[in-house]
mmCIF file of C-alpha atoms in Angstrom:
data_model
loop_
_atom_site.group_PDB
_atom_site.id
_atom_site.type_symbol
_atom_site.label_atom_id
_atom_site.label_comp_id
_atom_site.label_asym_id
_atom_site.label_seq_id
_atom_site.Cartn_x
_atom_site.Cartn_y
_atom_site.Cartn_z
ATOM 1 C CA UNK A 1 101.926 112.453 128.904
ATOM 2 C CA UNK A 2 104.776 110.238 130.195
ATOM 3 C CA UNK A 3 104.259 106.777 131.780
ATOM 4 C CA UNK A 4 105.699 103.453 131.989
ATOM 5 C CA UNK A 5 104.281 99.868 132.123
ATOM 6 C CA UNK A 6 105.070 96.723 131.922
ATOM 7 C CA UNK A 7 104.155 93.269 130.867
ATOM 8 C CA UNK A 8 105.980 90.301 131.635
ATOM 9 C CA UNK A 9 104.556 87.589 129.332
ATOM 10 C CA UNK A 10 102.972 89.345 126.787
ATOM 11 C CA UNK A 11 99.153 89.002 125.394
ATOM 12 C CA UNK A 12 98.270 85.524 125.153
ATOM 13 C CA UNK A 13 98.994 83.279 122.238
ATOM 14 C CA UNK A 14 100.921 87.091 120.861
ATOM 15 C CA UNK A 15 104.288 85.162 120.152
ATOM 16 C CA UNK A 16 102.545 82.361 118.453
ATOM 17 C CA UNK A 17 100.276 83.921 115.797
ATOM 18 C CA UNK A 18 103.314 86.192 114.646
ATOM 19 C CA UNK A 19 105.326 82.897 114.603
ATOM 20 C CA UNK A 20 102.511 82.217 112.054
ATOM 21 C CA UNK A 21 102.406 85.229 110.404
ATOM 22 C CA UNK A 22 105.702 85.060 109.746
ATOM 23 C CA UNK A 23 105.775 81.759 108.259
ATOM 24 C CA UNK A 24 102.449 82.044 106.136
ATOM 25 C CA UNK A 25 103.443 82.374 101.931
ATOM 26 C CA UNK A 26 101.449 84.557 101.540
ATOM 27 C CA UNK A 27 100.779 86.335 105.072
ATOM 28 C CA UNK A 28 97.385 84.926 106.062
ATOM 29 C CA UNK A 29 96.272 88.621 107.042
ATOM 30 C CA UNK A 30 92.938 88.006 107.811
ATOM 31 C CA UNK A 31 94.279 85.735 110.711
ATOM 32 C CA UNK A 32 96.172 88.715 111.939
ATOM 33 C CA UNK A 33 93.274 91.134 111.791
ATOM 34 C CA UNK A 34 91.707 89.205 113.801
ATOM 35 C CA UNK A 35 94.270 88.552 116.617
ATOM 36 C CA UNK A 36 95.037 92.570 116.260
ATOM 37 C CA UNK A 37 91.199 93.241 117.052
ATOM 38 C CA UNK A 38 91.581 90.994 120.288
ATOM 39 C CA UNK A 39 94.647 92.438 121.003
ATOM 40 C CA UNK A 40 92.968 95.926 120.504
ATOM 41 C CA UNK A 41 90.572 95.061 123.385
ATOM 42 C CA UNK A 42 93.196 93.385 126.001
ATOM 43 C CA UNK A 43 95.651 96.410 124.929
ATOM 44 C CA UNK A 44 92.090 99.023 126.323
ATOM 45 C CA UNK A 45 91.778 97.286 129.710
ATOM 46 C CA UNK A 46 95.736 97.052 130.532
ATOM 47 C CA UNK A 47 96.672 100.279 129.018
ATOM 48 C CA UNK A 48 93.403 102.837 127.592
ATOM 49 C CA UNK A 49 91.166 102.380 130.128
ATOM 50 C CA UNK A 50 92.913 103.395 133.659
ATOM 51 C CA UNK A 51 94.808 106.577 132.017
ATOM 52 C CA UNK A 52 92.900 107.852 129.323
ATOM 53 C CA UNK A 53 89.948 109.225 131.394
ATOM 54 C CA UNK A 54 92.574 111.759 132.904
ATOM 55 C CA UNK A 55 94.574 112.744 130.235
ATOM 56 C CA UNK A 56 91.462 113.826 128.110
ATOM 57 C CA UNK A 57 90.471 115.602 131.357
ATOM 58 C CA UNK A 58 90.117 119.706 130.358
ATOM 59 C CA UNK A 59 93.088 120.568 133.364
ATOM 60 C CA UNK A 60 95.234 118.245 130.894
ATOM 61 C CA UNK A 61 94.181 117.865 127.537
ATOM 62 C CA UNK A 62 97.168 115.534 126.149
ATOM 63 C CA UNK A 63 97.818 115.031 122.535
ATOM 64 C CA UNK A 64 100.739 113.036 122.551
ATOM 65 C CA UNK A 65 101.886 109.867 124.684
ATOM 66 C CA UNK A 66 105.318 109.393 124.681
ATOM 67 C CA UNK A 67 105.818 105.532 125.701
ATOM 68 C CA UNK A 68 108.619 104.141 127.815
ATOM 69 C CA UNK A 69 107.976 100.436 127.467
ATOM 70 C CA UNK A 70 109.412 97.466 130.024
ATOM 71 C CA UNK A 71 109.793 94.090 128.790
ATOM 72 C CA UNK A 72 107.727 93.116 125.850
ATOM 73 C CA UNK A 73 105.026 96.178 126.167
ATOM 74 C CA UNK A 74 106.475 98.026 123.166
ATOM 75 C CA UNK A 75 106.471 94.668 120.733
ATOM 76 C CA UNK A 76 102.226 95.570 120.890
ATOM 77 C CA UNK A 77 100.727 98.068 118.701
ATOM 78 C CA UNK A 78 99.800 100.285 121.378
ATOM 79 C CA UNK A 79 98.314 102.940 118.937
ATOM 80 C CA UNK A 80 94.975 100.404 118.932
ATOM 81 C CA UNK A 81 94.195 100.102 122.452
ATOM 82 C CA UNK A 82 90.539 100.790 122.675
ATOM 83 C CA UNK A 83 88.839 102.674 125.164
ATOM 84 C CA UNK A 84 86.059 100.665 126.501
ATOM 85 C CA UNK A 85 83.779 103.646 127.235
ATOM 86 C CA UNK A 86 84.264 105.062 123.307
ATOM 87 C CA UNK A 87 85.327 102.028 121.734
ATOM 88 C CA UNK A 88 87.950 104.129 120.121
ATOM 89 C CA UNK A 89 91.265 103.353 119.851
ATOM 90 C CA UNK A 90 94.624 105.698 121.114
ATOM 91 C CA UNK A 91 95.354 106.677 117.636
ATOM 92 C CA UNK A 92 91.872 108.120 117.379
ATOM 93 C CA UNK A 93 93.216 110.645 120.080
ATOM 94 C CA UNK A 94 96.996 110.861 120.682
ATOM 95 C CA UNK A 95 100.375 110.364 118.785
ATOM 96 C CA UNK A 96 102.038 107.515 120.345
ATOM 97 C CA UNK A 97 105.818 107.367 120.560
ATOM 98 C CA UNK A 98 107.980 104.905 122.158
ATOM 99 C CA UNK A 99 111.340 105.572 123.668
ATOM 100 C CA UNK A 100 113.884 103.471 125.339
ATOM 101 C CA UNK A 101 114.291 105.902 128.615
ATOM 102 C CA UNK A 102 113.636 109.199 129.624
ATOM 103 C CA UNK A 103 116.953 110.256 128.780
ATOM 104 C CA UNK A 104 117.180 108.971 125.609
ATOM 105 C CA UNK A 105 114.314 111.083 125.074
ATOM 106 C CA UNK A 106 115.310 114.355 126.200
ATOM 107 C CA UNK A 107 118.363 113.654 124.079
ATOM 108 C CA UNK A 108 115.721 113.090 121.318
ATOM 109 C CA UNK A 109 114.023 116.124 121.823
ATOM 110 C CA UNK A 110 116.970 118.478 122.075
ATOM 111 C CA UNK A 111 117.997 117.781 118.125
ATOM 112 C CA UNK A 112 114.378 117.921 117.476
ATOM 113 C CA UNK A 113 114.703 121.543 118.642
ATOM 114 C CA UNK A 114 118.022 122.147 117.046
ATOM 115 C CA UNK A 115 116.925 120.684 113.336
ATOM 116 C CA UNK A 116 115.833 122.483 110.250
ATOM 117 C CA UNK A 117 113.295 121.825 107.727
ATOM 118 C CA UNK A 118 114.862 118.722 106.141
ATOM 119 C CA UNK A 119 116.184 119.391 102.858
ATOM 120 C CA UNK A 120 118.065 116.155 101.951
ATOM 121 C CA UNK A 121 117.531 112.061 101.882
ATOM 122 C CA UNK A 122 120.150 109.019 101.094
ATOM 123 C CA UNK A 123 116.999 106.506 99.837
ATOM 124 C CA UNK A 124 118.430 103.174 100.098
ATOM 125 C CA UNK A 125 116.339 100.250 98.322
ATOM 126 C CA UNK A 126 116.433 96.481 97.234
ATOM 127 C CA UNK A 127 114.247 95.638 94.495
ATOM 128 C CA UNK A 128 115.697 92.230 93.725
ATOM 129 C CA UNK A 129 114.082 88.968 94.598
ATOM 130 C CA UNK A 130 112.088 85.775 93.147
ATOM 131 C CA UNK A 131 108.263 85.555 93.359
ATOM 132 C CA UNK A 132 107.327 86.689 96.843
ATOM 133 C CA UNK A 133 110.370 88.024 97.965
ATOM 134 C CA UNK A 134 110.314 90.588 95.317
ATOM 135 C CA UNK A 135 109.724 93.663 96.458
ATOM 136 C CA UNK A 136 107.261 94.926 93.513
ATOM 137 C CA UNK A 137 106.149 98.517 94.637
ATOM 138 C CA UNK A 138 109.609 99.764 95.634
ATOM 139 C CA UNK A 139 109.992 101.374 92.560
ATOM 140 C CA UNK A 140 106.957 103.486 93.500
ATOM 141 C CA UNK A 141 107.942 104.235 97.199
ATOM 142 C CA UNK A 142 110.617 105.530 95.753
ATOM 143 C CA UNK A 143 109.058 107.640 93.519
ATOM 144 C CA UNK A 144 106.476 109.002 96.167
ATOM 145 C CA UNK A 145 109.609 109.780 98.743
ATOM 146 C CA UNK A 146 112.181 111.284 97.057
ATOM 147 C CA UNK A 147 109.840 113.371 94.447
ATOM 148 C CA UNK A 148 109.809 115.976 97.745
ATOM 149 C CA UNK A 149 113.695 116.501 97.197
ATOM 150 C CA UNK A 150 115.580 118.541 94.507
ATOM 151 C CA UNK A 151 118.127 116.124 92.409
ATOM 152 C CA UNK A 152 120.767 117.353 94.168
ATOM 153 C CA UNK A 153 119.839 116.627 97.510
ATOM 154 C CA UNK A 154 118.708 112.652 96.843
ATOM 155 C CA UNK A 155 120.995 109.952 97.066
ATOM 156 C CA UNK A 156 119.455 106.659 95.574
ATOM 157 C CA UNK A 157 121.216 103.680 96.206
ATOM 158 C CA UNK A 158 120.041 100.199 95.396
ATOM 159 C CA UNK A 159 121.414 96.849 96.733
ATOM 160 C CA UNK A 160 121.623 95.334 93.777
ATOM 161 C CA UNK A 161 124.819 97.479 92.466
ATOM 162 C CA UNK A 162 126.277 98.423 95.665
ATOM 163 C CA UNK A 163 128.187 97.740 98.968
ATOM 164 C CA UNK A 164 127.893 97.860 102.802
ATOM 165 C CA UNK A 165 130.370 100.595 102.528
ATOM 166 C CA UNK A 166 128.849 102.382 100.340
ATOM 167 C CA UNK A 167 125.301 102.515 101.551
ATOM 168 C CA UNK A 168 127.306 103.612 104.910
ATOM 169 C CA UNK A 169 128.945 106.361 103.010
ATOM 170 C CA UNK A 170 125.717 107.850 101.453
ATOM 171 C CA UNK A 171 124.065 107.994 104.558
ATOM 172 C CA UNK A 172 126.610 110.615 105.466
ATOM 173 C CA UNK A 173 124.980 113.792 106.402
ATOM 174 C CA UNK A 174 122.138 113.565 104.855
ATOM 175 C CA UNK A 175 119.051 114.763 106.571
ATOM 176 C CA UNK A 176 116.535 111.335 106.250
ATOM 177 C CA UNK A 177 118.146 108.421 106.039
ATOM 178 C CA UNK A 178 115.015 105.815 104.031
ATOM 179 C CA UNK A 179 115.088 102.561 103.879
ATOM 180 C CA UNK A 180 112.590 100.378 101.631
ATOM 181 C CA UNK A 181 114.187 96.872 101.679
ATOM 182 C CA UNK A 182 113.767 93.186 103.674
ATOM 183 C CA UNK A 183 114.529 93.557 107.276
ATOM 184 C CA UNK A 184 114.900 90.570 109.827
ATOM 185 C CA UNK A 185 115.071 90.671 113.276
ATOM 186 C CA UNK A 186 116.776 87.340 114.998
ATOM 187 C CA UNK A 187 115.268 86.653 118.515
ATOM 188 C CA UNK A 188 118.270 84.333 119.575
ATOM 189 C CA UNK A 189 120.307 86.506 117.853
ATOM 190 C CA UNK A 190 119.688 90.401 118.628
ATOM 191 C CA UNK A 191 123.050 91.649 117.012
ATOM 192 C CA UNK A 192 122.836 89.655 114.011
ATOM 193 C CA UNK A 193 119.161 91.498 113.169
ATOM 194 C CA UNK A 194 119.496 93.426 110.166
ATOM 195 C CA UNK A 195 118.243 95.312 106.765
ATOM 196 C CA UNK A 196 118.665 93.507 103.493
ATOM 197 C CA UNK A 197 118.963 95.967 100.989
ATOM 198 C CA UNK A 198 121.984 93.912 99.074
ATOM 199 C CA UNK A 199 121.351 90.866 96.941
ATOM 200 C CA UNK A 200 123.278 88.216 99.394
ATOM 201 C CA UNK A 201 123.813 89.599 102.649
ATOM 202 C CA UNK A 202 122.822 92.304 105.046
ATOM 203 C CA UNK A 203 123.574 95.396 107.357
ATOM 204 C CA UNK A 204 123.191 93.991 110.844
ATOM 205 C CA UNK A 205 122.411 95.879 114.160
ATOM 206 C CA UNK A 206 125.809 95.128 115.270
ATOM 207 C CA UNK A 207 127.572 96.793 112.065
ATOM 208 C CA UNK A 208 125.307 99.930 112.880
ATOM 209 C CA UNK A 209 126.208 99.925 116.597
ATOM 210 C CA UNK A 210 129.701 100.467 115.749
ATOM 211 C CA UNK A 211 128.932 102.722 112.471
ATOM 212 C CA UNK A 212 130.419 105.922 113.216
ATOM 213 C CA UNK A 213 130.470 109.782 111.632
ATOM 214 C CA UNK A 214 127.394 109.413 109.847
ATOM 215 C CA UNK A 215 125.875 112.254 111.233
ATOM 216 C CA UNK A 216 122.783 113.382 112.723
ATOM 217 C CA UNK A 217 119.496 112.578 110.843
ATOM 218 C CA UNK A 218 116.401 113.806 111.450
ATOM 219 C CA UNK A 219 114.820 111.139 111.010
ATOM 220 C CA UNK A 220 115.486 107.378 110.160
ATOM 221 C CA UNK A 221 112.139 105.330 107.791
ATOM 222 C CA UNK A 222 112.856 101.495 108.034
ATOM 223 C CA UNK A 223 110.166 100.641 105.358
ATOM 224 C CA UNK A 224 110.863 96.664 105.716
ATOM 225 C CA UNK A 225 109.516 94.010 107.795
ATOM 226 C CA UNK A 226 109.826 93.399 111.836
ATOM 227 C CA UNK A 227 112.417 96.046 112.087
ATOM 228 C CA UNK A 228 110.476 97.797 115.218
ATOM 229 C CA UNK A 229 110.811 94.609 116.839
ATOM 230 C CA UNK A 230 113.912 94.366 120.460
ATOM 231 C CA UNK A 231 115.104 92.136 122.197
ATOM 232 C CA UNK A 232 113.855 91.774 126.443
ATOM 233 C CA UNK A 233 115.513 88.458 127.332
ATOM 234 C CA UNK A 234 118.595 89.340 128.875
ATOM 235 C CA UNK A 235 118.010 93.195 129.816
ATOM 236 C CA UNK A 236 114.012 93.866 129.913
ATOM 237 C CA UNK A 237 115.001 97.246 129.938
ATOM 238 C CA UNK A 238 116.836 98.006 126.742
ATOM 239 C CA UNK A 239 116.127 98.008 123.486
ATOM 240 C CA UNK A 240 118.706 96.056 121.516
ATOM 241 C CA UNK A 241 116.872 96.419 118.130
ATOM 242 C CA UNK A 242 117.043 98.458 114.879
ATOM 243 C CA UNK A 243 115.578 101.552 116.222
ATOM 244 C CA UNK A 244 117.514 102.031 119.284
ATOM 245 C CA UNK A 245 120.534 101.510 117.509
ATOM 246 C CA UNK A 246 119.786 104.544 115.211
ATOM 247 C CA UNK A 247 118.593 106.469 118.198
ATOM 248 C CA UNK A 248 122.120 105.771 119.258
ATOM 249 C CA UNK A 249 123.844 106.784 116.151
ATOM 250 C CA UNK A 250 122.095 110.077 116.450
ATOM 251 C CA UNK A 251 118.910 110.111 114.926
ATOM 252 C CA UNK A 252 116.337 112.619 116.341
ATOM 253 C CA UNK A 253 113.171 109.811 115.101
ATOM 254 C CA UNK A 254 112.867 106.557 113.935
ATOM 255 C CA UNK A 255 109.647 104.910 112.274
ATOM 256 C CA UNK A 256 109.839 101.032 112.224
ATOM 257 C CA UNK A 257 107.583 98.193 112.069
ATOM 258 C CA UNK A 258 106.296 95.228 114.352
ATOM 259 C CA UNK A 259 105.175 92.600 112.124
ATOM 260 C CA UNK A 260 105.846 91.897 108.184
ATOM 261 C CA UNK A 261 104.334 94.550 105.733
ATOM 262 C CA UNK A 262 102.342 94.676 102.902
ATOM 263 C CA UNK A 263 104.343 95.641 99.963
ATOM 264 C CA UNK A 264 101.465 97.871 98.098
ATOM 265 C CA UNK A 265 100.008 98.797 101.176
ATOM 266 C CA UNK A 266 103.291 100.227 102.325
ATOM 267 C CA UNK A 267 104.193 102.694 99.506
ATOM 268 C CA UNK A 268 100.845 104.249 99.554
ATOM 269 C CA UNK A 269 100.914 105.050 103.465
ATOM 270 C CA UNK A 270 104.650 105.851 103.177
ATOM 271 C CA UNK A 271 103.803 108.023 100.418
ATOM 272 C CA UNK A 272 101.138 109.498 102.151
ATOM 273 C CA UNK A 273 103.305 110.659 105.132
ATOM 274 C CA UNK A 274 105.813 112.455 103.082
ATOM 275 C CA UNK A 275 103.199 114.494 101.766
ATOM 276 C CA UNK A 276 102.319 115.380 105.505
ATOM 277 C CA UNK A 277 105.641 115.374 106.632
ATOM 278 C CA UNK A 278 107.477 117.226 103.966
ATOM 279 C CA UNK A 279 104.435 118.753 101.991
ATOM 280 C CA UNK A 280 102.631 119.748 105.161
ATOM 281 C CA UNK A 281 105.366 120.453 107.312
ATOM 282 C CA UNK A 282 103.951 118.737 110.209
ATOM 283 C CA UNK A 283 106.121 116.603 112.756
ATOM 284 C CA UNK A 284 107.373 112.751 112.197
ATOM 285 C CA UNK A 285 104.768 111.686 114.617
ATOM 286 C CA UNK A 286 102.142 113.645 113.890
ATOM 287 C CA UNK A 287 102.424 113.148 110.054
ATOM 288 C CA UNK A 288 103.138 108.825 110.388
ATOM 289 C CA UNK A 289 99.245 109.567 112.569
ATOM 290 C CA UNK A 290 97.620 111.148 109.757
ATOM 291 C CA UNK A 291 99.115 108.855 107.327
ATOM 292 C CA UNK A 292 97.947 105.392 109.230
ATOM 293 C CA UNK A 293 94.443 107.203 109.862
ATOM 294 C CA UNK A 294 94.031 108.022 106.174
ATOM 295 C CA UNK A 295 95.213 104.421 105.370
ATOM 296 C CA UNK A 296 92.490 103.257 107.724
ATOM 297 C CA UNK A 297 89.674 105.304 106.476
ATOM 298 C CA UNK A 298 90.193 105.382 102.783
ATOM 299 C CA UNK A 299 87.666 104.355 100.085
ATOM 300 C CA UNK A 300 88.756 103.705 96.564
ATOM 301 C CA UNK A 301 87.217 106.424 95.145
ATOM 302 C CA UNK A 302 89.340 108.782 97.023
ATOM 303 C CA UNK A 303 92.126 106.693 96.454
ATOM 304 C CA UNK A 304 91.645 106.858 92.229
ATOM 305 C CA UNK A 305 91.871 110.895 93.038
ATOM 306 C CA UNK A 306 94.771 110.352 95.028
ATOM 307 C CA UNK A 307 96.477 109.046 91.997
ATOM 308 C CA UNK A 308 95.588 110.918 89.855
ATOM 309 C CA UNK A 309 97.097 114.064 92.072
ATOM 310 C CA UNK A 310 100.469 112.442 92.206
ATOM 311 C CA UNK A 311 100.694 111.922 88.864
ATOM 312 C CA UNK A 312 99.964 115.717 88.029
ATOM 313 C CA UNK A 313 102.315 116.932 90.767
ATOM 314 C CA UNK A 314 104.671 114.287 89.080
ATOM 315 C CA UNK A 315 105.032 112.534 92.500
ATOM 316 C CA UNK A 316 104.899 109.365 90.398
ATOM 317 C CA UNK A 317 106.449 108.535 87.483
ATOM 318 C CA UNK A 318 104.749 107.301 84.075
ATOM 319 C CA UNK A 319 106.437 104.003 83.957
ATOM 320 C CA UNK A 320 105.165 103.280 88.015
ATOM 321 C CA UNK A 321 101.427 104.747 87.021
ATOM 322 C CA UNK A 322 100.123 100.969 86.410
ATOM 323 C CA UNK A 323 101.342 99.370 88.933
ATOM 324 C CA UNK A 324 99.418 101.685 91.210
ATOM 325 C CA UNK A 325 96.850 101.046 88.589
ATOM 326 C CA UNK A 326 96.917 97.422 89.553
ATOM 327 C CA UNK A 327 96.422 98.516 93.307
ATOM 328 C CA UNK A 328 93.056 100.211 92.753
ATOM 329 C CA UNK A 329 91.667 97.024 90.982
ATOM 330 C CA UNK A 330 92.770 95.139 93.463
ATOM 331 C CA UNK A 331 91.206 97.814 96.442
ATOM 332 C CA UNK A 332 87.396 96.717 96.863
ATOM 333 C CA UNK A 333 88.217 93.237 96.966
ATOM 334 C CA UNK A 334 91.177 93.077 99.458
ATOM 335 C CA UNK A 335 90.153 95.759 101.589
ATOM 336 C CA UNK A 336 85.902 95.987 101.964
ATOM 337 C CA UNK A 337 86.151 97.533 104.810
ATOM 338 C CA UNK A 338 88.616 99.392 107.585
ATOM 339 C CA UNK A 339 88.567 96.742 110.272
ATOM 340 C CA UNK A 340 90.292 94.507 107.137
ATOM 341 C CA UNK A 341 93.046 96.677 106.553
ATOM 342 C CA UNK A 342 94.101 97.008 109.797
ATOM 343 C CA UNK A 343 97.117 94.581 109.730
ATOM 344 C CA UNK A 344 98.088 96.912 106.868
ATOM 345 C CA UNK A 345 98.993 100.357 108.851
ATOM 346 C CA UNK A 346 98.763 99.428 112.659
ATOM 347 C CA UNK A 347 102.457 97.784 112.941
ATOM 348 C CA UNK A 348 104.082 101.039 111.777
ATOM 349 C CA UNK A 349 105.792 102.898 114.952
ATOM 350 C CA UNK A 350 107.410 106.065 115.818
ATOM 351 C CA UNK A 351 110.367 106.203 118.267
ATOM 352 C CA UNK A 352 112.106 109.087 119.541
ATOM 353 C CA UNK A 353 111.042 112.913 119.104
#
């Protein structure tokens, strides 16, 4: 299903607690659950409530929405709206994509077609930083993401020994291009947005607008903070952000976020989509789905067995085994229940095919 809509100031007091979310050391998270919950419920009676009865309807029986948001719509995580009737949420029923128009799309879709299984990644990664800025679990994204790809077919590059150009460069035909760095998206600013995978400065939205020859990717993973976010000031109808602008360089998918992300919480749902996406062969935006739902849903106990798999499939590494360790201590008490971890998997977006 295909639709449009619009919203022209936003969800009340929206702008303001990310403003605070943003500025909280550390993230005050259960502050955001709870504006995410409220949001949930405004998101059902603008959005869930007069379309869903008909596309669940037997004549139509959607699975997918694909999303072509005006103004500030697509800054929401429309994935939660809740149906009033159910009081479930879209996720619980469709894969939501966004897109920027309905040709970009169909552009979208025709190299979704046209690709292969992907068989290669350029993994790029920043695990510098002092006290909260470091970006602890990193090292185990990476382990969890490019454990799926023969040696030959992984390029790992990491900020701290290497340049614009060459992070450019190794993107280069490679089928995914990952990133698992800082991002920061500047609202007075939109160009000057950008991923920080290098010590002092950063790859900005305008660099990649004018990026050429990189090739076509499959799909494009900004595991970093706001990078899902665009701006709607001057032309409500574009999306001058991150993921448009790897649309643009030819990407077939993006995945991005709307809000800052938890560092632990990230590598385990990022790990857990490669495992559907590459391991279970299953589409971007049907495997980022399964990935937030299991995220949502998961109880430490299943989460010890988890481990333990990855470590005898040698998805993780023996030197990254107790910091994962760490996280399953730390499991019962920051995340008793699913309604707490929501902040954790609902800002993670799919755009494109």
């Amino acid at each position: 299903g295909i639709f449009k809509s619009n919203l022209k100031e936003g969800l009340p007091g929206w702008r303001e607690a990310y403003d605070d979310l943003v500025k909280s050391r550390p993230p005050d998270w259960d502050r955001w659950n709870e504006v995410l919950h409220a949001t949930a419920k405004h998101l059902g009676e603008l959005l869930a409530d007069p379309i869903v009865p008909k596309l669940i309807a037997p004549e139509i029986n959607c699975t997918r929405l694909d999303i072509l948001p005006l103004g500030p719509l697509g800054l929401l995580p429309l994935n939660l709206a809740q149906v009033r009737a159910t009081g479930k949420a879209l996720i619980d029923r469709f894969e939501v994509s966004l897109s920027p128009s309905l040709t970009a799309l169909a552009h979208v879709r025709r190299r979704s077609r046209e690709a292969t299984r992907p068989r290669s990644i350029a993994f790029i990664r920043h695990t510098d930083g002092l006290g909260e800025d470091e970006l602890h679990y990193t090292p185990v994204e990476t382990d969890l993401v490019t454990s799926w790809f023969e040696e030959s077919s992984r390029v790992i590059k990491d900020g701290r020994d290497t340049s614009r150009e060459m992070v450019l460069d190794s993107l280069r035909g490679q089928d995914i291009w990952h990133f698992a760095c800082h991002g920061y998206f500047d609202l007075n600013m939109p160009l000057q947005s950008e991923l920080r995978p290098f010590k002092e400065e950063g790859l900005t939205l305008e660099e990649l607008f004018d990026a050429r020859g990189l090739g076509n990717p499959q799909l494009v993973v900004l595991s970093a903070c706001s990078t899902g976010l665009y701006d709607t000031r001057e032309l409500p109808s574009e999306f001058i952000g991150l993921p448009n602008a790897f649309l643009q360089l030819g990407a077939a998918a993006v995945i991005a976020t709307l809000w800052p992300v938890d560092d632990v919480m990230t590598a385990l749902l990022i790990g857990r989509f490669y495992e559907e996406y590459i391991g279970n062969g299953k589409p971007s935006c049907s495997a980022l789905r399964a990935a937030q739902l299991w995220l949502r849903d998961l109880q430490v106990e299943e989460l010890q067995r988890v481990i333990e798999r990855w470590v005898s499939e040698k998805r993780l590494t023996l030197e990254n085994v107790p910091k994962v360790q760490q996280a399953i201590e730390n499991w019962t008490t920051l995340n008793p229940t699913s309604s707490a971890r929501t902040a954790y998997w609902a800002g993670f977006v799919h755009f494109g095919a």
